[in-house]
Short mmCIF file of N, CA and C in Angstrom, two decimals:
data_model
loop_
_atom_site.label_atom_id
_atom_site.label_comp_id
_atom_site.label_asym_id
_atom_site.label_seq_id
_atom_site.Cartn_x
_atom_site.Cartn_y
_atom_site.Cartn_z
N UNK A 4 86.42 109.05 98.35
CA UNK A 4 87.02 110.35 98.56
C UNK A 4 87.02 110.63 100.21
N UNK A 5 88.12 111.38 100.46
CA UNK A 5 88.25 111.76 102.01
C UNK A 5 87.06 112.61 102.43
N UNK A 6 86.30 113.35 101.64
CA UNK A 6 85.12 114.24 102.15
C UNK A 6 84.06 113.23 102.68
N UNK A 7 84.06 111.89 102.18
CA UNK A 7 82.97 110.99 102.71
C UNK A 7 83.49 110.17 103.83
N UNK A 8 84.68 110.27 104.24
CA UNK A 8 85.25 109.45 105.29
C UNK A 8 84.36 109.54 106.58
N UNK A 9 84.10 110.78 107.16
CA UNK A 9 83.44 111.03 108.34
C UNK A 9 82.10 110.33 108.42
N UNK A 10 81.28 110.89 107.27
CA UNK A 10 79.90 110.34 107.27
C UNK A 10 79.92 108.69 107.24
N UNK A 11 80.99 108.26 106.37
CA UNK A 11 80.85 106.72 106.39
C UNK A 11 81.15 106.27 107.65
N UNK A 12 82.30 106.68 108.23
CA UNK A 12 82.71 106.17 109.61
C UNK A 12 81.59 106.31 110.65
N UNK A 13 80.64 107.31 110.57
CA UNK A 13 79.66 107.38 111.42
C UNK A 13 78.83 106.01 111.20
N UNK A 14 78.35 105.93 110.02
CA UNK A 14 77.51 104.88 109.52
C UNK A 14 78.15 103.50 109.97
N UNK A 15 79.49 103.39 109.90
CA UNK A 15 80.21 102.08 110.26
C UNK A 15 80.15 101.90 111.72
N UNK A 16 80.12 103.03 112.38
CA UNK A 16 80.07 102.84 114.01
C UNK A 16 78.63 102.38 114.39
N UNK A 17 77.57 103.04 113.64
CA UNK A 17 76.20 102.63 113.85
C UNK A 17 76.00 101.23 113.59
N UNK A 18 76.58 100.68 112.58
CA UNK A 18 76.33 99.47 111.95
C UNK A 18 77.36 98.42 112.61
N UNK A 19 78.19 98.91 113.48
CA UNK A 19 79.23 98.09 113.90
C UNK A 19 80.05 97.18 112.93
N UNK A 20 80.39 98.01 111.93
CA UNK A 20 81.39 97.57 110.80
C UNK A 20 82.78 98.14 110.88
N UNK A 21 83.80 97.51 110.72
CA UNK A 21 85.08 97.97 110.80
C UNK A 21 85.29 98.71 109.42
N UNK A 22 86.26 99.58 109.33
CA UNK A 22 86.47 100.57 108.17
C UNK A 22 88.02 100.76 108.16
N UNK A 23 88.41 100.82 106.73
CA UNK A 23 89.68 101.19 106.38
C UNK A 23 89.72 102.22 105.46
N UNK A 24 90.62 103.29 105.61
CA UNK A 24 90.62 104.29 104.41
C UNK A 24 92.10 104.54 104.11
N UNK A 25 92.31 105.34 102.96
CA UNK A 25 93.70 105.60 102.57
C UNK A 25 94.14 106.97 102.99
N UNK A 26 93.23 107.68 103.66
CA UNK A 26 93.55 109.10 103.82
C UNK A 26 94.14 109.30 105.32
N UNK A 27 94.76 110.46 105.46
CA UNK A 27 95.40 110.74 106.79
C UNK A 27 94.20 111.02 107.84
N UNK A 28 94.63 110.84 109.16
CA UNK A 28 93.56 111.01 110.25
C UNK A 28 93.22 112.60 110.25
N UNK A 29 92.07 112.83 110.03
CA UNK A 29 91.68 114.35 110.37
C UNK A 29 91.00 114.40 111.65
N UNK A 30 90.97 115.58 112.14
CA UNK A 30 90.43 115.99 113.46
C UNK A 30 89.09 115.28 113.77
N UNK A 31 88.35 115.44 112.68
CA UNK A 31 87.08 114.91 112.69
C UNK A 31 86.99 113.37 113.01
N UNK A 32 87.87 112.69 112.08
CA UNK A 32 87.93 111.32 112.35
C UNK A 32 88.56 110.75 113.61
N UNK A 33 89.40 111.60 114.13
CA UNK A 33 90.09 111.34 115.46
C UNK A 33 88.93 111.44 116.59
N UNK A 34 88.07 112.50 116.37
CA UNK A 34 86.96 112.60 117.35
C UNK A 34 86.13 111.61 117.49
N UNK A 35 86.09 110.62 116.40
CA UNK A 35 85.19 109.51 116.47
C UNK A 35 85.85 108.21 117.08
N UNK A 36 87.01 108.32 117.54
CA UNK A 36 87.76 107.22 118.23
C UNK A 36 87.09 106.59 119.35
N UNK A 37 86.71 107.42 120.41
CA UNK A 37 86.25 106.95 121.64
C UNK A 37 84.83 106.19 121.29
N UNK A 38 83.93 106.72 120.48
CA UNK A 38 82.81 106.31 119.86
C UNK A 38 82.81 104.76 119.31
N UNK A 39 83.84 104.89 118.47
CA UNK A 39 84.27 103.57 117.65
C UNK A 39 84.60 102.37 118.61
N UNK A 40 85.59 102.88 119.54
CA UNK A 40 86.00 101.82 120.30
C UNK A 40 84.76 101.25 121.43
N UNK A 41 83.88 102.17 121.78
CA UNK A 41 82.92 101.81 122.54
C UNK A 41 81.93 100.82 121.87
N UNK A 42 81.92 101.05 120.54
CA UNK A 42 81.07 100.07 119.67
C UNK A 42 81.84 98.82 119.26
N UNK A 43 83.12 98.82 119.54
CA UNK A 43 83.84 97.66 119.27
C UNK A 43 84.33 97.59 117.60
N UNK A 44 84.37 98.87 117.26
CA UNK A 44 84.66 99.07 115.70
C UNK A 44 86.13 99.57 115.69
N UNK A 45 86.81 99.04 114.55
CA UNK A 45 88.14 99.28 114.46
C UNK A 45 88.04 100.17 113.06
N UNK A 46 88.55 101.43 113.28
CA UNK A 46 88.59 102.24 112.05
C UNK A 46 90.08 102.49 111.82
N UNK A 47 90.71 102.17 110.79
CA UNK A 47 92.24 102.30 110.40
C UNK A 47 92.30 103.36 109.17
N UNK A 48 93.09 104.38 109.38
CA UNK A 48 93.30 105.28 108.42
C UNK A 48 94.68 105.04 107.98
N UNK A 49 94.99 105.93 106.82
CA UNK A 49 96.39 105.97 106.36
C UNK A 49 96.90 104.67 105.79
N UNK A 50 96.08 103.84 105.30
CA UNK A 50 96.42 102.53 104.77
C UNK A 50 96.35 102.68 103.08
N UNK A 51 96.99 103.79 102.60
CA UNK A 51 96.77 103.79 101.12
C UNK A 51 98.11 103.59 100.60
N UNK A 52 98.45 104.52 99.68
CA UNK A 52 99.79 104.35 98.86
C UNK A 52 100.92 104.84 99.77
N UNK A 53 100.67 105.97 100.11
CA UNK A 53 101.74 106.67 101.15
C UNK A 53 101.33 107.41 102.31
N UNK A 54 101.26 106.86 103.41
CA UNK A 54 101.96 105.78 103.90
C UNK A 54 101.15 104.56 103.69
N UNK A 55 101.65 103.35 103.63
CA UNK A 55 100.91 102.19 103.34
C UNK A 55 101.55 101.30 102.56
N UNK A 56 101.10 101.03 101.37
CA UNK A 56 101.72 100.09 100.38
C UNK A 56 103.14 100.33 100.26
N UNK A 57 103.66 101.64 100.01
CA UNK A 57 105.19 101.86 99.96
C UNK A 57 105.91 101.44 101.14
N UNK A 58 105.25 101.72 102.20
CA UNK A 58 106.10 101.34 103.62
C UNK A 58 106.05 99.73 103.78
N UNK A 59 104.96 99.12 103.47
CA UNK A 59 104.95 97.79 103.65
C UNK A 59 105.86 97.01 102.49
N UNK A 60 105.96 97.62 101.24
CA UNK A 60 106.95 97.21 100.38
C UNK A 60 108.44 97.35 100.76
N UNK A 61 108.61 98.49 101.33
CA UNK A 61 109.91 98.87 101.86
C UNK A 61 110.35 97.97 102.88
N UNK A 62 109.58 97.63 103.77
CA UNK A 62 109.91 96.80 104.93
C UNK A 62 110.14 95.41 104.51
N UNK A 63 109.47 94.91 103.44
CA UNK A 63 109.56 93.54 102.84
C UNK A 63 111.02 93.50 102.39
N UNK A 64 111.42 94.53 101.66
CA UNK A 64 112.81 94.60 101.07
C UNK A 64 113.87 94.60 102.05
N UNK A 65 113.62 95.45 103.02
CA UNK A 65 114.64 95.64 104.17
C UNK A 65 114.79 94.25 104.91
N UNK A 66 113.56 93.72 105.35
CA UNK A 66 113.81 92.39 105.80
C UNK A 66 114.55 91.43 105.21
N UNK A 67 114.16 91.34 103.98
CA UNK A 67 114.98 90.31 102.87
C UNK A 67 116.52 90.66 102.99
N UNK A 68 116.82 91.98 102.83
CA UNK A 68 118.21 92.25 102.88
C UNK A 68 118.88 91.94 104.15
N UNK A 69 118.31 92.12 105.23
CA UNK A 69 118.82 91.86 106.57
C UNK A 69 118.64 90.68 107.15
N UNK A 70 117.97 89.68 106.61
CA UNK A 70 117.64 88.34 107.35
C UNK A 70 118.90 87.54 107.42
N UNK A 71 118.97 86.98 108.70
CA UNK A 71 119.99 86.38 109.01
C UNK A 71 121.28 87.03 109.03
N UNK A 72 121.36 88.25 109.03
CA UNK A 72 122.66 89.07 109.31
C UNK A 72 123.37 89.16 107.88
N UNK A 73 122.53 89.14 106.87
CA UNK A 73 123.09 89.13 105.44
C UNK A 73 123.58 90.52 105.10
N UNK A 74 122.70 91.45 105.45
CA UNK A 74 123.06 92.80 105.05
C UNK A 74 122.74 93.89 106.04
N UNK A 75 122.98 95.20 105.90
CA UNK A 75 122.56 96.13 106.72
C UNK A 75 122.06 97.42 105.90
N UNK A 76 121.08 97.88 106.37
CA UNK A 76 120.45 99.11 105.70
C UNK A 76 121.10 100.34 106.44
N UNK A 77 121.83 101.05 105.55
CA UNK A 77 122.48 102.34 105.98
C UNK A 77 121.66 103.54 105.85
N UNK A 78 120.72 103.54 104.90
CA UNK A 78 119.99 104.64 104.54
C UNK A 78 118.66 104.25 103.87
N UNK A 79 117.73 104.94 104.07
CA UNK A 79 116.40 104.62 103.36
C UNK A 79 115.71 105.96 103.00
N UNK A 80 115.22 106.00 101.79
CA UNK A 80 114.54 107.17 101.33
C UNK A 80 113.30 106.75 100.54
N UNK A 81 112.04 107.33 100.88
CA UNK A 81 110.85 106.96 100.19
C UNK A 81 110.52 108.08 99.32
N UNK A 82 110.27 107.81 98.05
CA UNK A 82 109.86 108.77 96.88
C UNK A 82 108.54 108.42 96.32
N UNK A 83 107.63 108.04 97.18
CA UNK A 83 106.29 107.55 96.77
C UNK A 83 105.70 108.68 95.80
N UNK A 84 104.97 108.04 94.96
CA UNK A 84 104.12 108.94 94.08
C UNK A 84 105.10 109.72 92.97
N UNK A 85 106.24 109.36 92.83
CA UNK A 85 107.05 109.93 91.81
C UNK A 85 108.53 109.80 92.27
N UNK A 86 109.33 110.10 91.26
CA UNK A 86 110.79 109.93 91.49
C UNK A 86 111.36 111.42 91.80
N UNK A 87 112.44 111.43 92.25
CA UNK A 87 113.13 112.64 92.63
C UNK A 87 113.48 113.41 91.24
N UNK A 88 113.41 114.66 91.34
CA UNK A 88 113.81 115.46 90.22
C UNK A 88 114.55 116.63 90.45
N UNK A 89 115.17 117.32 89.43
CA UNK A 89 116.02 118.45 89.81
C UNK A 89 115.18 119.70 90.26
N UNK A 90 115.54 120.43 91.23
CA UNK A 90 114.73 121.56 91.48
C UNK A 90 114.40 122.53 90.35
N UNK A 91 113.22 122.86 90.42
CA UNK A 91 112.80 123.86 89.40
C UNK A 91 112.90 123.10 87.97
N UNK A 92 112.51 121.95 88.03
CA UNK A 92 112.56 120.96 86.67
C UNK A 92 111.27 121.33 85.88
N UNK A 93 110.60 122.43 86.05
CA UNK A 93 109.55 122.71 85.25
C UNK A 93 108.13 122.04 85.63
N UNK A 94 108.15 121.22 86.67
CA UNK A 94 106.88 120.70 87.07
C UNK A 94 106.23 121.56 88.08
N UNK A 95 104.86 121.69 87.88
CA UNK A 95 104.27 122.49 89.13
C UNK A 95 104.15 121.74 90.44
#
């Protein structure tokens, strides 16, 4: 859970272990950047579903479609976590 990322990042830096999270970069995580670099520790955030897995999957498809000049991507939309729906479709 995101609430534990900063304390775990501090432990990772102390123990000189790299860390990957799925959450966005918070101000608190960003503040650990210099300390992590000084310890030789890589902390990577935002490698979850969105952004992350959906973007990697999209790039795989785009690269396949455009390889060797076979195709051209004219538009790209990411609807990660659900599909598009009609406005006011009764969902909170």
